[in-house]
Coordinates of C-alpha atoms in Angstrom, one line a residue:
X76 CA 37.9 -64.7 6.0
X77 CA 41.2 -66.7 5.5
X78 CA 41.8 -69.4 8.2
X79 CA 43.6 -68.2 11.2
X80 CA 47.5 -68.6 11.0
X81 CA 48.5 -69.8 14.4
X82 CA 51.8 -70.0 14.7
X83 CA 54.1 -73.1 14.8
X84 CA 55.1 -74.1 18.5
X85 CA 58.5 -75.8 18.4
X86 CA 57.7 -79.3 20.2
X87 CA 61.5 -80.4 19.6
X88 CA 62.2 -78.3 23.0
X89 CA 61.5 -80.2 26.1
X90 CA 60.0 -78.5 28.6
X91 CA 58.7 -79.6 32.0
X92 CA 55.2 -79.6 32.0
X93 CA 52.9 -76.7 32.8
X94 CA 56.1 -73.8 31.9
X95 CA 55.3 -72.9 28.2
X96 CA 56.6 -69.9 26.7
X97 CA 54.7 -66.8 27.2
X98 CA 55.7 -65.5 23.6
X99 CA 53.0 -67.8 22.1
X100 CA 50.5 -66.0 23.5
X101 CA 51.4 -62.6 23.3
X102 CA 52.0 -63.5 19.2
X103 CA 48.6 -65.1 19.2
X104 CA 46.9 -62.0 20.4
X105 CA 48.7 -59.7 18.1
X106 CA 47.4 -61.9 15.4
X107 CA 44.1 -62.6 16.3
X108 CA 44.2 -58.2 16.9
X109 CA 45.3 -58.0 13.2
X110 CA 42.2 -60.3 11.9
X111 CA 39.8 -58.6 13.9
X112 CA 41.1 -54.8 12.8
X113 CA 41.5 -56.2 8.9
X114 CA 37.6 -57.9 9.9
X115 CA 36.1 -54.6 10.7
X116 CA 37.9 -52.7 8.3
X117 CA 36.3 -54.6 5.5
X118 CA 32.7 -54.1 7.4
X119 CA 33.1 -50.3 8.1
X120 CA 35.7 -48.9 5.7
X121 CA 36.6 -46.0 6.7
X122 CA 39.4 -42.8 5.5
X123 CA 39.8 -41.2 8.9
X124 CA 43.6 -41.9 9.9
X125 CA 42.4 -41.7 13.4
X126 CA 40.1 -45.0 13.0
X127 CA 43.3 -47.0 11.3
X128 CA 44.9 -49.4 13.8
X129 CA 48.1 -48.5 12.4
X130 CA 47.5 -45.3 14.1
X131 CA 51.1 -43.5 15.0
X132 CA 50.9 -40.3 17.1
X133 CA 54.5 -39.5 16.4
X134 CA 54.6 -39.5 12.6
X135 CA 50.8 -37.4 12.7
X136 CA 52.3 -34.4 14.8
X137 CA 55.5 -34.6 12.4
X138 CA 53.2 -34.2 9.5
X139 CA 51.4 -31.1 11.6
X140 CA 54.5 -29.9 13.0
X141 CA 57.5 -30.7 10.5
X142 CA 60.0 -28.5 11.7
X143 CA 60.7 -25.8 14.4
X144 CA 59.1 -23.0 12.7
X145 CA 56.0 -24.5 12.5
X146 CA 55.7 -24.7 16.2
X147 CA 54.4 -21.3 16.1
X148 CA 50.9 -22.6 14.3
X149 CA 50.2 -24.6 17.1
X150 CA 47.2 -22.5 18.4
X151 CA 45.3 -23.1 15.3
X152 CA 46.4 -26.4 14.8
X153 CA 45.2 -27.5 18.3
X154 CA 41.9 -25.1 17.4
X155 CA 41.4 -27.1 14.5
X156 CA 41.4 -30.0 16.7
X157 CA 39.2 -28.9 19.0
X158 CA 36.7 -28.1 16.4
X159 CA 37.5 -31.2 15.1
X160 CA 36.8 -33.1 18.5
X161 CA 33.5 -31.1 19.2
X162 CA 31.9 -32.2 15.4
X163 CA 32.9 -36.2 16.6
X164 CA 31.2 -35.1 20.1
X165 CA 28.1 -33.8 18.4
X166 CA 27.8 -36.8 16.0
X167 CA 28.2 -39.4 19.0
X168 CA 25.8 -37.5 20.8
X169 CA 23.4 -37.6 17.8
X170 CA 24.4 -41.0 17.3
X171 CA 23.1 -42.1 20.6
X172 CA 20.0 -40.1 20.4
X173 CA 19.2 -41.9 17.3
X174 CA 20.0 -45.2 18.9
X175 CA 17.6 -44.0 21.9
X176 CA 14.7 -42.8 19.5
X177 CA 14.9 -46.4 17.4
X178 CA 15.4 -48.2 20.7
X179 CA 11.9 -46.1 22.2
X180 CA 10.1 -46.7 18.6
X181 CA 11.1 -50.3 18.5
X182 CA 9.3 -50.3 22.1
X183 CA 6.6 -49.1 21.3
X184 CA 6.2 -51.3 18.1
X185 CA 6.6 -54.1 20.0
X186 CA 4.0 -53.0 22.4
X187 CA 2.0 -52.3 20.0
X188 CA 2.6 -55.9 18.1
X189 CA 1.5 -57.6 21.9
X190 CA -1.5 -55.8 22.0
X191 CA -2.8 -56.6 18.7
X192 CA -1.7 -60.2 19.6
X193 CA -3.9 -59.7 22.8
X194 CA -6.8 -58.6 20.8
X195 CA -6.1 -61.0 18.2
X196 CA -6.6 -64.0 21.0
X197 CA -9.1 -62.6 22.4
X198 CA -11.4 -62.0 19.4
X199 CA -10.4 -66.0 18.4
X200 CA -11.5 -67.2 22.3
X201 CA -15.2 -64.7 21.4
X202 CA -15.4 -66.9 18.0
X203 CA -15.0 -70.0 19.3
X204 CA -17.3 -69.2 22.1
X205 CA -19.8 -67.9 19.2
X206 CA -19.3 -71.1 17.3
X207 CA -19.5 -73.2 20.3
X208 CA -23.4 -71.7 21.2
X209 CA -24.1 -72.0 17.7
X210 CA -23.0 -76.0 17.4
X211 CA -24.9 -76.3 20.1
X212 CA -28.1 -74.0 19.1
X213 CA -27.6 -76.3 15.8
X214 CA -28.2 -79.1 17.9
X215 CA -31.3 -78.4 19.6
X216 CA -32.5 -77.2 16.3
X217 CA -31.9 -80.9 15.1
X218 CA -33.2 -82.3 17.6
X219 CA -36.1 -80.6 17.4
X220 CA -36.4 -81.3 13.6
X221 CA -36.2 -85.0 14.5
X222 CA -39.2 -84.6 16.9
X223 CA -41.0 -83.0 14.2
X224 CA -40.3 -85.7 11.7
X225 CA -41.0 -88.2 14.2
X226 CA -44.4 -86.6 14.6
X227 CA -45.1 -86.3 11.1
X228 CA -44.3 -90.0 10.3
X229 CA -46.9 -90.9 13.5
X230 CA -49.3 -88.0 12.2
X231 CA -49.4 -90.0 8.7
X232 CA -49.7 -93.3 10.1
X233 CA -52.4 -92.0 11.9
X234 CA -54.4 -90.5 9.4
X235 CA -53.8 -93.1 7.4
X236 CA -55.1 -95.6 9.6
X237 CA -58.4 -93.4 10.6
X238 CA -58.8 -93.0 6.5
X239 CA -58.6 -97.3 6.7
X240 CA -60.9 -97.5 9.3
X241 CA -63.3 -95.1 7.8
X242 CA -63.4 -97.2 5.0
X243 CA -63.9 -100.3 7.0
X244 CA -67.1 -98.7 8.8
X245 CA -68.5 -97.4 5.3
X246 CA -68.3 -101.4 3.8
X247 CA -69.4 -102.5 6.9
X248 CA -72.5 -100.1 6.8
X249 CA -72.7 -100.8 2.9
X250 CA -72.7 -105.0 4.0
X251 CA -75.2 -104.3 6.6
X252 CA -77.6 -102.6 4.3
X253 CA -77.3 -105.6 1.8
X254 CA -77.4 -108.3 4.1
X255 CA -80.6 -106.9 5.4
X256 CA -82.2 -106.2 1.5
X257 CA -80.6 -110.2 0.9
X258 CA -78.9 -108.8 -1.9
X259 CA -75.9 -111.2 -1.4
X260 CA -74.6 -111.3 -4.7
X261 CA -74.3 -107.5 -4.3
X262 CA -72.1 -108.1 -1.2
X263 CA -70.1 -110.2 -2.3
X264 CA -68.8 -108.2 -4.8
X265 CA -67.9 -105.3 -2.1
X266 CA -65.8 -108.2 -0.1
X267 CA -63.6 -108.9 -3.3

């Protein structure tokens, strides 16, 4: 869009404060009227005479009606308007219909849209309740695991220890049976 001419107020006139000319208003809104017309014009372009903001009623019936004798057509001229008028009825009405069909199917979509979002939330809060019990099932299973080991590592020291002290016994046995047949030099190579 161009940049909006506003017109150029004469300042050289004094005037007492607060009385400014009502003409720069009125002009203004003509204007502004002109850019918004030209503004939709270029959005919605459009050959019907009767959409044109320079719309004149006088020079449209002297194009119907151009002289006297033509008066006498004026039935079917005003039939041809009434059929006219009725086809713009029937495409507003279907206009809004449409409007009211997209306005009921963008509803429902949206309804739609917040009950997947419900279900969507709702199947994120079951996950995280699912992951939840299984951090925590993890847990005890760890802790459990570390039991175990702890077991195991006692288990082993016990075994070996009972495996040490089963040797022990058998070379004390083994000393006791040379000390008693004096076979010293025997023993003293089982205490090397």
């Amino acid at each position: 869009f161009a940049p909006f001419p506003w017109p150029r107020l004469d300042l050289s006139v004094s005037r007492p404060f607060g009385t400014m000319s009502r003409e720069v208003p009125e002009l203004r809104r003509e204007q502004s009227e002109q850019l918004i017309d030209q503004a939709i014009a270029d959005v919605l372009p459009s050959a019907d005479p009767f959409e044109s903001p320079s719309f004149d009623v006088t020079a449209m019936l002297n194009q119907y009606f151009p002289n006297e004798l033509s008066l006498t057509s004026i039935e079917t001229t005003c039939d041809r308007l009434a059929v006219k008028m009725n086809e713009l009825d029937i495409a507003i009405l279907q206009a809004v219909e449409l409007q009211s069909s997209e306005g009921e199917a963008a509803k429902q979509d949206l309804e739609r849209a917040n009950r997947s979002v419900s279900e969507l939330v709702a199947n994120l809060k079951s996950i995280q309740e699912k992951g939840e019990a299984t951090e925590s099932m993890v847990h005890d299973i760890c802790r459990d695991i570390q039991t175990l080991d702890f077991a195991k590592q006692n288990l082993t020291t016990t075994i070996i220890a009972l495996r040490r002290l089963n040797m022990l016994e058998n070379a004390i046995e083994q000393l006791s049976e040379m000390t008693g047949a004096r076979a010293y030099k025997e023993a003293a190579n089982l205490l090397q």
